[in-house]
mmCIF file of N, CA, C and O in Angstrom:
data_model
loop_
_atom_site.group_PDB
_atom_site.id
_atom_site.type_symbol
_atom_site.label_atom_id
_atom_site.label_comp_id
_atom_site.label_asym_id
_atom_site.label_seq_id
_atom_site.Cartn_x
_atom_site.Cartn_y
_atom_site.Cartn_z
ATOM 1 N N UNK A 28 0.841 -1.206 0.000
ATOM 2 C CA UNK A 28 0.000 0.000 0.000
ATOM 3 C C UNK A 28 0.882 1.264 0.000
ATOM 4 O O UNK A 28 0.668 2.169 -0.784
ATOM 5 N N UNK A 29 1.872 1.291 0.898
ATOM 6 C CA UNK A 29 2.768 2.459 0.981
ATOM 7 C C UNK A 29 3.578 2.613 -0.296
ATOM 8 O O UNK A 29 3.828 3.736 -0.750
ATOM 9 N N UNK A 30 3.975 1.481 -0.846
ATOM 10 C CA UNK A 30 4.759 1.532 -2.082
ATOM 11 C C UNK A 30 3.924 2.137 -3.210
ATOM 12 O O UNK A 30 4.415 2.955 -3.988
ATOM 13 N N UNK A 31 2.666 1.755 -3.295
ATOM 14 C CA UNK A 31 1.770 2.304 -4.319
ATOM 15 C C UNK A 31 1.573 3.805 -4.108
ATOM 16 O O UNK A 31 1.583 4.589 -5.072
ATOM 17 N N UNK A 32 1.411 4.227 -2.864
ATOM 18 C CA UNK A 32 1.255 5.648 -2.560
ATOM 19 C C UNK A 32 2.506 6.423 -2.974
ATOM 20 O O UNK A 32 2.424 7.521 -3.540
ATOM 21 N N UNK A 33 3.673 5.848 -2.682
ATOM 22 C CA UNK A 33 4.928 6.491 -3.073
ATOM 23 C C UNK A 33 5.040 6.590 -4.588
ATOM 24 O O UNK A 33 5.482 7.618 -5.123
ATOM 25 N N UNK A 34 4.656 5.550 -5.287
ATOM 26 C CA UNK A 34 4.693 5.577 -6.746
ATOM 27 C C UNK A 34 3.763 6.660 -7.297
ATOM 28 O O UNK A 34 4.106 7.375 -8.245
ATOM 29 N N UNK A 35 2.578 6.789 -6.678
ATOM 30 C CA UNK A 35 1.640 7.829 -7.096
ATOM 31 C C UNK A 35 2.222 9.224 -6.872
ATOM 32 O O UNK A 35 2.104 10.115 -7.716
ATOM 33 N N UNK A 36 2.855 9.397 -5.719
ATOM 34 C CA UNK A 36 3.468 10.698 -5.402
ATOM 35 C C UNK A 36 4.585 10.996 -6.394
ATOM 36 O O UNK A 36 4.697 12.121 -6.904
ATOM 37 N N UNK A 37 5.407 10.005 -6.693
ATOM 38 C CA UNK A 37 6.513 10.190 -7.644
ATOM 39 C C UNK A 37 5.946 10.534 -9.023
ATOM 40 O O UNK A 37 6.449 11.435 -9.713
ATOM 41 N N UNK A 38 4.899 9.848 -9.428
ATOM 42 C CA UNK A 38 4.278 10.115 -10.727
ATOM 43 C C UNK A 38 3.721 11.542 -10.778
ATOM 44 O O UNK A 38 3.898 12.249 -11.776
ATOM 45 N N UNK A 39 3.078 11.983 -9.711
ATOM 46 C CA UNK A 39 2.554 13.349 -9.659
ATOM 47 C C UNK A 39 3.685 14.371 -9.752
ATOM 48 O O UNK A 39 3.565 15.391 -10.448
ATOM 49 N N UNK A 40 4.783 14.108 -9.061
ATOM 50 C CA UNK A 40 5.925 15.025 -9.096
ATOM 51 C C UNK A 40 6.517 15.094 -10.506
ATOM 52 O O UNK A 40 6.895 16.166 -10.978
ATOM 53 N N UNK A 41 6.602 13.938 -11.176
ATOM 54 C CA UNK A 41 7.116 13.934 -12.548
ATOM 55 C C UNK A 41 6.217 14.734 -13.473
ATOM 56 O O UNK A 41 6.691 15.482 -14.331
ATOM 57 N N UNK A 42 4.896 14.595 -13.299
ATOM 58 C CA UNK A 42 3.959 15.360 -14.110
ATOM 59 C C UNK A 42 4.118 16.862 -13.859
ATOM 60 O O UNK A 42 4.090 17.667 -14.787
ATOM 61 N N UNK A 43 4.296 17.230 -12.605
ATOM 62 C CA UNK A 43 4.500 18.638 -12.277
ATOM 63 C C UNK A 43 5.783 19.164 -12.904
ATOM 64 O O UNK A 43 5.836 20.293 -13.407
ATOM 65 N N UNK A 44 6.842 18.357 -12.878
ATOM 66 C CA UNK A 44 8.111 18.769 -13.476
ATOM 67 C C UNK A 44 7.944 18.973 -14.984
ATOM 68 O O UNK A 44 8.469 19.938 -15.552
ATOM 69 N N UNK A 45 7.221 18.069 -15.644
ATOM 70 C CA UNK A 45 7.001 18.218 -17.082
ATOM 71 C C UNK A 45 6.198 19.480 -17.394
ATOM 72 O O UNK A 45 6.484 20.177 -18.371
ATOM 73 N N UNK A 46 5.224 19.778 -16.547
ATOM 74 C CA UNK A 46 4.448 21.003 -16.735
ATOM 75 C C UNK A 46 5.337 22.234 -16.583
ATOM 76 O O UNK A 46 5.231 23.196 -17.349
ATOM 77 N N UNK A 47 6.230 22.193 -15.599
ATOM 78 C CA UNK A 47 7.143 23.325 -15.391
ATOM 79 C C UNK A 47 8.082 23.491 -16.579
ATOM 80 O O UNK A 47 8.381 24.618 -16.996
ATOM 81 N N UNK A 48 8.545 22.367 -17.126
ATOM 82 C CA UNK A 48 9.432 22.422 -18.291
ATOM 83 C C UNK A 48 8.690 23.034 -19.472
ATOM 84 O O UNK A 48 9.225 23.879 -20.194
ATOM 85 N N UNK A 49 7.424 22.620 -19.671
ATOM 86 C CA UNK A 49 6.621 23.190 -20.756
ATOM 87 C C UNK A 49 6.442 24.694 -20.564
ATOM 88 O O UNK A 49 6.576 25.474 -21.503
ATOM 89 N N UNK A 50 6.143 25.108 -19.337
ATOM 90 C CA UNK A 50 5.954 26.537 -19.060
ATOM 91 C C UNK A 50 7.256 27.300 -19.271
ATOM 92 O O UNK A 50 7.254 28.424 -19.758
ATOM 93 N N UNK A 51 8.369 26.673 -18.913
ATOM 94 C CA UNK A 51 9.673 27.315 -19.104
ATOM 95 C C UNK A 51 9.921 27.563 -20.591
ATOM 96 O O UNK A 51 10.422 28.614 -20.981
ATOM 97 N N UNK A 52 9.564 26.587 -21.424
ATOM 98 C CA UNK A 52 9.716 26.751 -22.872
ATOM 99 C C UNK A 52 8.841 27.879 -23.391
ATOM 100 O O UNK A 52 9.267 28.667 -24.247
ATOM 101 N N UNK A 53 7.623 27.961 -22.884
ATOM 102 C CA UNK A 53 6.727 29.039 -23.289
ATOM 103 C C UNK A 53 7.297 30.395 -22.882
ATOM 104 O O UNK A 53 7.247 31.354 -23.656
ATOM 105 N N UNK A 54 7.837 30.465 -21.691
ATOM 106 C CA UNK A 54 8.417 31.720 -21.206
ATOM 107 C C UNK A 54 9.588 32.122 -22.096
ATOM 108 O O UNK A 54 9.728 33.292 -22.478
ATOM 109 N N UNK A 55 10.406 31.157 -22.475
ATOM 110 C CA UNK A 55 11.548 31.444 -23.340
ATOM 111 C C UNK A 55 11.077 31.978 -24.689
ATOM 112 O O UNK A 55 11.630 32.957 -25.198
ATOM 113 N N UNK A 56 10.047 31.346 -25.248
ATOM 114 C CA UNK A 56 9.521 31.809 -26.533
ATOM 115 C C UNK A 56 8.943 33.212 -26.402
ATOM 116 O O UNK A 56 9.154 34.065 -27.273
ATOM 117 N N UNK A 57 8.234 33.477 -25.318
ATOM 118 C CA UNK A 57 7.662 34.806 -25.114
ATOM 119 C C UNK A 57 8.752 35.857 -24.937
ATOM 120 O O UNK A 57 8.643 36.976 -25.444
ATOM 121 N N UNK A 58 9.813 35.498 -24.226
ATOM 122 C CA UNK A 58 10.922 36.445 -24.048
ATOM 123 C C UNK A 58 11.553 36.781 -25.394
ATOM 124 O O UNK A 58 11.908 37.932 -25.653
ATOM 125 N N UNK A 59 11.715 35.779 -26.258
ATOM 126 C CA UNK A 59 12.292 36.017 -27.576
ATOM 127 C C UNK A 59 11.373 36.922 -28.399
ATOM 128 O O UNK A 59 11.835 37.834 -29.085
ATOM 129 N N UNK A 60 10.079 36.677 -28.306
ATOM 130 C CA UNK A 60 9.119 37.509 -29.035
ATOM 131 C C UNK A 60 9.166 38.949 -28.546
ATOM 132 O O UNK A 60 9.157 39.893 -29.342
ATOM 133 N N UNK A 61 9.241 39.132 -27.237
ATOM 134 C CA UNK A 61 9.344 40.477 -26.664
ATOM 135 C C UNK A 61 10.626 41.148 -27.155
ATOM 136 O O UNK A 61 10.633 42.325 -27.515
ATOM 137 N N UNK A 62 11.709 40.388 -27.201
ATOM 138 C CA UNK A 62 12.981 40.934 -27.670
ATOM 139 C C UNK A 62 12.871 41.400 -29.118
ATOM 140 O O UNK A 62 13.349 42.486 -29.473
ATOM 141 N N UNK A 63 12.237 40.593 -29.959
ATOM 142 C CA UNK A 63 12.057 40.984 -31.363
ATOM 143 C C UNK A 63 11.190 42.231 -31.486
ATOM 144 O O UNK A 63 11.475 43.117 -32.292
ATOM 145 N N UNK A 64 10.137 42.288 -30.681
ATOM 146 C CA UNK A 64 9.269 43.466 -30.722
ATOM 147 C C UNK A 64 10.016 44.713 -30.264
ATOM 148 O O UNK A 64 9.839 45.803 -30.828
ATOM 149 N N UNK A 65 10.862 44.568 -29.245
ATOM 150 C CA UNK A 65 11.648 45.711 -28.779
ATOM 151 C C UNK A 65 12.576 46.201 -29.881
ATOM 152 O O UNK A 65 12.749 47.407 -30.071
ATOM 153 N N UNK A 66 13.199 45.257 -30.608
ATOM 154 C CA UNK A 66 14.089 45.648 -31.701
ATOM 155 C C UNK A 66 13.332 46.388 -32.792
ATOM 156 O O UNK A 66 13.803 47.395 -33.320
ATOM 157 N N UNK A 67 12.149 45.872 -33.137
ATOM 158 C CA UNK A 67 11.335 46.533 -34.161
ATOM 159 C C UNK A 67 10.936 47.934 -33.720
ATOM 160 O O UNK A 67 10.982 48.885 -34.503
ATOM 161 N N UNK A 68 10.528 48.048 -32.467
ATOM 162 C CA UNK A 68 10.152 49.356 -31.936
ATOM 163 C C UNK A 68 11.337 50.305 -31.956
ATOM 164 O O UNK A 68 11.214 51.467 -32.363
ATOM 165 N N UNK A 69 12.489 49.816 -31.559
ATOM 166 C CA UNK A 69 13.673 50.670 -31.532
ATOM 167 C C UNK A 69 14.037 51.118 -32.951
ATOM 168 O O UNK A 69 14.416 52.272 -33.169
ATOM 169 N N UNK A 70 13.899 50.211 -33.915
ATOM 170 C CA UNK A 70 14.196 50.553 -35.304
ATOM 171 C C UNK A 70 13.259 51.668 -35.779
ATOM 172 O O UNK A 70 13.699 52.649 -36.390
ATOM 173 N N UNK A 71 11.977 51.528 -35.480
ATOM 174 C CA UNK A 71 11.008 52.546 -35.887
ATOM 175 C C UNK A 71 11.276 53.878 -35.185
ATOM 176 O O UNK A 71 11.184 54.949 -35.805
ATOM 177 N N UNK A 72 11.618 53.809 -33.898
ATOM 178 C CA UNK A 72 11.921 55.044 -33.165
ATOM 179 C C UNK A 72 13.149 55.729 -33.738
ATOM 180 O O UNK A 72 13.206 56.954 -33.825
ATOM 181 N N UNK A 73 14.125 54.928 -34.142
ATOM 182 C CA UNK A 73 15.338 55.490 -34.736
ATOM 183 C C UNK A 73 15.022 56.215 -36.032
ATOM 184 O O UNK A 73 15.478 57.343 -36.257
ATOM 185 N N UNK A 74 14.240 55.568 -36.879
ATOM 186 C CA UNK A 74 13.877 56.207 -38.138
ATOM 187 C C UNK A 74 13.110 57.511 -37.889
ATOM 188 O O UNK A 74 13.380 58.524 -38.530
ATOM 189 N N UNK A 75 12.179 57.464 -36.964
ATOM 190 C CA UNK A 75 11.396 58.660 -36.660
ATOM 191 C C UNK A 75 12.291 59.772 -36.117
ATOM 192 O O UNK A 75 12.128 60.948 -36.486
ATOM 193 N N UNK A 76 13.235 59.409 -35.255
ATOM 194 C CA UNK A 76 14.130 60.413 -34.664
ATOM 195 C C UNK A 76 14.978 61.093 -35.741
ATOM 196 O O UNK A 76 15.110 62.316 -35.763
ATOM 197 N N UNK A 77 15.531 60.286 -36.637
ATOM 198 C CA UNK A 77 16.371 60.857 -37.690
ATOM 199 C C UNK A 77 15.538 61.740 -38.606
ATOM 200 O O UNK A 77 15.940 62.857 -38.953
ATOM 201 N N UNK A 78 14.372 61.267 -38.988
ATOM 202 C CA UNK A 78 13.517 62.072 -39.866
ATOM 203 C C UNK A 78 13.115 63.372 -39.184
ATOM 204 O O UNK A 78 13.089 64.434 -39.816
ATOM 205 N N UNK A 79 12.798 63.299 -37.906
ATOM 206 C CA UNK A 79 12.414 64.508 -37.170
ATOM 207 C C UNK A 79 13.570 65.499 -37.132
ATOM 208 O O UNK A 79 13.391 66.696 -37.349
ATOM 209 N N UNK A 80 14.780 65.005 -36.870
ATOM 210 C CA UNK A 80 15.946 65.881 -36.825
ATOM 211 C C UNK A 80 16.197 66.537 -38.181
ATOM 212 O O UNK A 80 16.579 67.707 -38.259
ATOM 213 N N UNK A 81 15.988 65.767 -39.239
ATOM 214 C CA UNK A 81 16.205 66.317 -40.579
ATOM 215 C C UNK A 81 15.143 67.353 -40.947
ATOM 216 O O UNK A 81 15.441 68.339 -41.597
ATOM 217 N N UNK A 82 13.931 67.115 -40.535
ATOM 218 C CA UNK A 82 12.835 67.995 -40.918
ATOM 219 C C UNK A 82 12.804 69.276 -40.084
ATOM 220 O O UNK A 82 12.334 70.308 -40.546
ATOM 221 N N UNK A 83 13.303 69.213 -38.870
ATOM 222 C CA UNK A 83 13.283 70.380 -37.990
ATOM 223 C C UNK A 83 14.221 71.455 -38.543
ATOM 224 O O UNK A 83 15.404 71.253 -38.706
ATOM 225 N N UNK A 84 13.660 72.586 -38.826
ATOM 226 C CA UNK A 84 14.472 73.718 -39.271
ATOM 227 C C UNK A 84 14.988 73.603 -40.684
ATOM 228 O O UNK A 84 15.886 74.343 -41.073
ATOM 229 N N UNK A 85 14.451 72.697 -41.465
ATOM 230 C CA UNK A 85 14.921 72.528 -42.845
ATOM 231 C C UNK A 85 13.972 73.191 -43.822
ATOM 232 O O UNK A 85 12.800 73.396 -43.549
ATOM 233 N N UNK A 86 14.510 73.446 -44.980
ATOM 234 C CA UNK A 86 13.679 73.929 -46.074
ATOM 235 C C UNK A 86 12.889 72.739 -46.626
ATOM 236 O O UNK A 86 13.221 71.599 -46.342
ATOM 237 N N UNK A 87 11.887 73.013 -47.431
ATOM 238 C CA UNK A 87 11.088 71.907 -47.980
ATOM 239 C C UNK A 87 11.909 70.875 -48.756
ATOM 240 O O UNK A 87 11.559 69.715 -48.781
ATOM 241 N N UNK A 88 13.018 71.307 -49.360
ATOM 242 C CA UNK A 88 13.833 70.366 -50.129
ATOM 243 C C UNK A 88 14.795 69.639 -49.171
ATOM 244 O O UNK A 88 15.656 70.256 -48.553
ATOM 245 N N UNK A 89 14.627 68.311 -49.054
ATOM 246 C CA UNK A 89 15.433 67.526 -48.123
ATOM 247 C C UNK A 89 16.272 66.534 -48.916
ATOM 248 O O UNK A 89 15.791 65.916 -49.869
ATOM 249 N N UNK A 90 17.515 66.389 -48.530
ATOM 250 C CA UNK A 90 18.416 65.423 -49.169
ATOM 251 C C UNK A 90 18.063 64.025 -48.667
ATOM 252 O O UNK A 90 18.478 63.618 -47.587
ATOM 253 N N UNK A 91 17.276 63.284 -49.455
ATOM 254 C CA UNK A 91 16.789 61.973 -48.998
ATOM 255 C C UNK A 91 17.916 60.964 -48.832
ATOM 256 O O UNK A 91 17.858 60.115 -47.941
ATOM 257 N N UNK A 92 18.939 61.062 -49.651
ATOM 258 C CA UNK A 92 20.067 60.131 -49.515
ATOM 259 C C UNK A 92 20.751 60.334 -48.169
ATOM 260 O O UNK A 92 21.104 59.366 -47.485
ATOM 261 N N UNK A 93 20.907 61.580 -47.787
ATOM 262 C CA UNK A 93 21.530 61.881 -46.493
ATOM 263 C C UNK A 93 20.666 61.357 -45.348
ATOM 264 O O UNK A 93 21.177 60.787 -44.374
ATOM 265 N N UNK A 94 19.357 61.542 -45.484
ATOM 266 C CA UNK A 94 18.441 61.049 -44.450
ATOM 267 C C UNK A 94 18.551 59.528 -44.349
ATOM 268 O O UNK A 94 18.650 58.968 -43.249
ATOM 269 N N UNK A 95 18.544 58.846 -45.482
ATOM 270 C CA UNK A 95 18.650 57.387 -45.469
ATOM 271 C C UNK A 95 19.968 56.934 -44.857
ATOM 272 O O UNK A 95 20.007 55.965 -44.090
ATOM 273 N N UNK A 96 21.053 57.619 -45.195
ATOM 274 C CA UNK A 96 22.353 57.277 -44.605
ATOM 275 C C UNK A 96 22.330 57.433 -43.090
ATOM 276 O O UNK A 96 22.825 56.577 -42.364
ATOM 277 N N UNK A 97 21.739 58.527 -42.640
ATOM 278 C CA UNK A 97 21.668 58.747 -41.187
ATOM 279 C C UNK A 97 20.807 57.703 -40.509
ATOM 280 O O UNK A 97 21.133 57.233 -39.413
ATOM 281 N N UNK A 98 19.693 57.317 -41.142
ATOM 282 C CA UNK A 98 18.835 56.270 -40.583
ATOM 283 C C UNK A 98 19.627 54.969 -40.480
ATOM 284 O O UNK A 98 19.611 54.304 -39.440
ATOM 285 N N UNK A 99 20.336 54.611 -41.545
ATOM 286 C CA UNK A 99 21.112 53.368 -41.528
ATOM 287 C C UNK A 99 22.208 53.405 -40.464
ATOM 288 O O UNK A 99 22.416 52.414 -39.743
ATOM 289 N N UNK A 100 22.898 54.531 -40.379
ATOM 290 C CA UNK A 100 23.942 54.652 -39.358
ATOM 291 C C UNK A 100 23.362 54.553 -37.954
ATOM 292 O O UNK A 100 23.901 53.863 -37.085
ATOM 293 N N UNK A 101 22.239 55.221 -37.736
ATOM 294 C CA UNK A 101 21.597 55.180 -36.423
ATOM 295 C C UNK A 101 21.140 53.751 -36.106
ATOM 296 O O UNK A 101 21.258 53.282 -34.982
ATOM 297 N N UNK A 102 20.625 53.046 -37.126
ATOM 298 C CA UNK A 102 20.203 51.654 -36.919
ATOM 299 C C UNK A 102 21.391 50.769 -36.548
ATOM 300 O O UNK A 102 21.277 49.897 -35.685
ATOM 301 N N UNK A 103 22.511 50.987 -37.203
ATOM 302 C CA UNK A 103 23.704 50.204 -36.888
ATOM 303 C C UNK A 103 24.161 50.446 -35.455
ATOM 304 O O UNK A 103 24.515 49.515 -34.729
ATOM 305 N N UNK A 104 24.133 51.697 -35.038
ATOM 306 C CA UNK A 104 24.500 52.024 -33.658
ATOM 307 C C UNK A 104 23.546 51.331 -32.690
ATOM 308 O O UNK A 104 23.966 50.742 -31.688
ATOM 309 N N UNK A 105 22.255 51.378 -33.003
ATOM 310 C CA UNK A 105 21.268 50.730 -32.137
ATOM 311 C C UNK A 105 21.469 49.216 -32.094
ATOM 312 O O UNK A 105 21.340 48.596 -31.040
ATOM 313 N N UNK A 106 21.792 48.614 -33.242
ATOM 314 C CA UNK A 106 22.057 47.171 -33.279
ATOM 315 C C UNK A 106 23.245 46.824 -32.387
ATOM 316 O O UNK A 106 23.208 45.858 -31.630
ATOM 317 N N UNK A 107 24.295 47.618 -32.510
ATOM 318 C CA UNK A 107 25.483 47.371 -31.693
ATOM 319 C C UNK A 107 25.172 47.539 -30.207
ATOM 320 O O UNK A 107 25.630 46.758 -29.372
ATOM 321 N N UNK A 108 24.375 48.534 -29.884
ATOM 322 C CA UNK A 108 23.978 48.756 -28.496
ATOM 323 C C UNK A 108 23.177 47.559 -27.983
ATOM 324 O O UNK A 108 23.394 47.078 -26.879
ATOM 325 N N UNK A 109 22.251 47.051 -28.801
ATOM 326 C CA UNK A 109 21.461 45.882 -28.417
ATOM 327 C C UNK A 109 22.342 44.648 -28.232
ATOM 328 O O UNK A 109 22.165 43.881 -27.284
ATOM 329 N N UNK A 110 23.288 44.463 -29.154
ATOM 330 C CA UNK A 110 24.209 43.329 -29.020
ATOM 331 C C UNK A 110 24.988 43.405 -27.718
ATOM 332 O O UNK A 110 25.171 42.395 -27.024
ATOM 333 N N UNK A 111 25.437 44.595 -27.391
ATOM 334 C CA UNK A 111 26.167 44.775 -26.144
ATOM 335 C C UNK A 111 25.294 44.408 -24.955
ATOM 336 O O UNK A 111 25.726 43.679 -24.050
ATOM 337 N N UNK A 112 24.048 44.878 -24.960
ATOM 338 C CA UNK A 112 23.138 44.565 -23.859
ATOM 339 C C UNK A 112 22.840 43.070 -23.788
ATOM 340 O O UNK A 112 22.796 42.488 -22.701
ATOM 341 N N UNK A 113 22.647 42.441 -24.950
ATOM 342 C CA UNK A 113 22.386 40.996 -24.967
ATOM 343 C C UNK A 113 23.582 40.225 -24.418
ATOM 344 O O UNK A 113 23.417 39.269 -23.661
ATOM 345 N N UNK A 114 24.778 40.634 -24.800
ATOM 346 C CA UNK A 114 25.982 39.956 -24.308
ATOM 347 C C UNK A 114 26.133 40.145 -22.801
ATOM 348 O O UNK A 114 26.535 39.233 -22.088
ATOM 349 N N UNK A 115 25.798 41.339 -22.324
ATOM 350 C CA UNK A 115 25.839 41.562 -20.871
ATOM 351 C C UNK A 115 24.847 40.656 -20.161
ATOM 352 O O UNK A 115 25.150 40.083 -19.118
ATOM 353 N N UNK A 116 23.633 40.520 -20.754
ATOM 354 C CA UNK A 116 22.625 39.637 -20.160
ATOM 355 C C UNK A 116 23.099 38.192 -20.163
ATOM 356 O O UNK A 116 22.949 37.475 -19.177
ATOM 357 N N UNK A 117 23.681 37.749 -21.282
ATOM 358 C CA UNK A 117 24.198 36.377 -21.360
ATOM 359 C C UNK A 117 25.294 36.158 -20.313
ATOM 360 O O UNK A 117 25.326 35.129 -19.648
ATOM 361 N N UNK A 118 26.166 37.142 -20.204
ATOM 362 C CA UNK A 118 27.252 37.045 -19.232
ATOM 363 C C UNK A 118 26.692 36.947 -17.816
ATOM 364 O O UNK A 118 27.141 36.127 -17.010
ATOM 365 N N UNK A 119 25.668 37.769 -17.539
ATOM 366 C CA UNK A 119 25.047 37.749 -16.216
ATOM 367 C C UNK A 119 24.380 36.390 -15.955
ATOM 368 O O UNK A 119 24.496 35.843 -14.871
ATOM 369 N N UNK A 120 23.700 35.852 -16.957
ATOM 370 C CA UNK A 120 23.051 34.551 -16.805
ATOM 371 C C UNK A 120 24.087 33.448 -16.559
ATOM 372 O O UNK A 120 23.876 32.585 -15.694
ATOM 373 N N UNK A 121 25.174 33.496 -17.302
ATOM 374 C CA UNK A 121 26.236 32.494 -17.094
ATOM 375 C C UNK A 121 26.859 32.649 -15.706
ATOM 376 O O UNK A 121 27.128 31.647 -15.031
ATOM 377 N N UNK A 122 27.051 33.889 -15.304
ATOM 378 C CA UNK A 122 27.615 34.143 -13.984
ATOM 379 C C UNK A 122 26.686 33.592 -12.897
ATOM 380 O O UNK A 122 27.126 32.925 -11.959
ATOM 381 N N UNK A 123 25.385 33.866 -13.057
ATOM 382 C CA UNK A 123 24.403 33.366 -12.068
ATOM 383 C C UNK A 123 24.336 31.846 -12.093
ATOM 384 O O UNK A 123 24.162 31.219 -11.043
ATOM 385 N N UNK A 124 24.470 31.276 -13.277
ATOM 386 C CA UNK A 124 24.383 29.820 -13.413
ATOM 387 C C UNK A 124 25.553 29.117 -12.729
ATOM 388 O O UNK A 124 25.381 28.094 -12.077
ATOM 389 N N UNK A 125 26.738 29.690 -12.877
ATOM 390 C CA UNK A 125 27.924 29.050 -12.313
ATOM 391 C C UNK A 125 28.312 29.680 -11.002
ATOM 392 O O UNK A 125 29.117 29.275 -10.275
#
């Protein structure tokens, strides 16, 4: 009788562990999705910022090539900044893990 009860308890614990693993996977996927959305938002904010800076105080004729270059440069800076932050997060996670 006790052995059967122990087996039931062990089975319940295994089921709970599998549920936690599934939830952990979902959390990881959601974190990745949030990260992608943040990147998209940052890209859009960068473009808007550059366009706003170009349009402020300018004559109606705007050098579109210059604007595009500035947008691309700003995007590259933002990408590098994000990479740096991601690497810091990875480093922190590894540090916490070990």
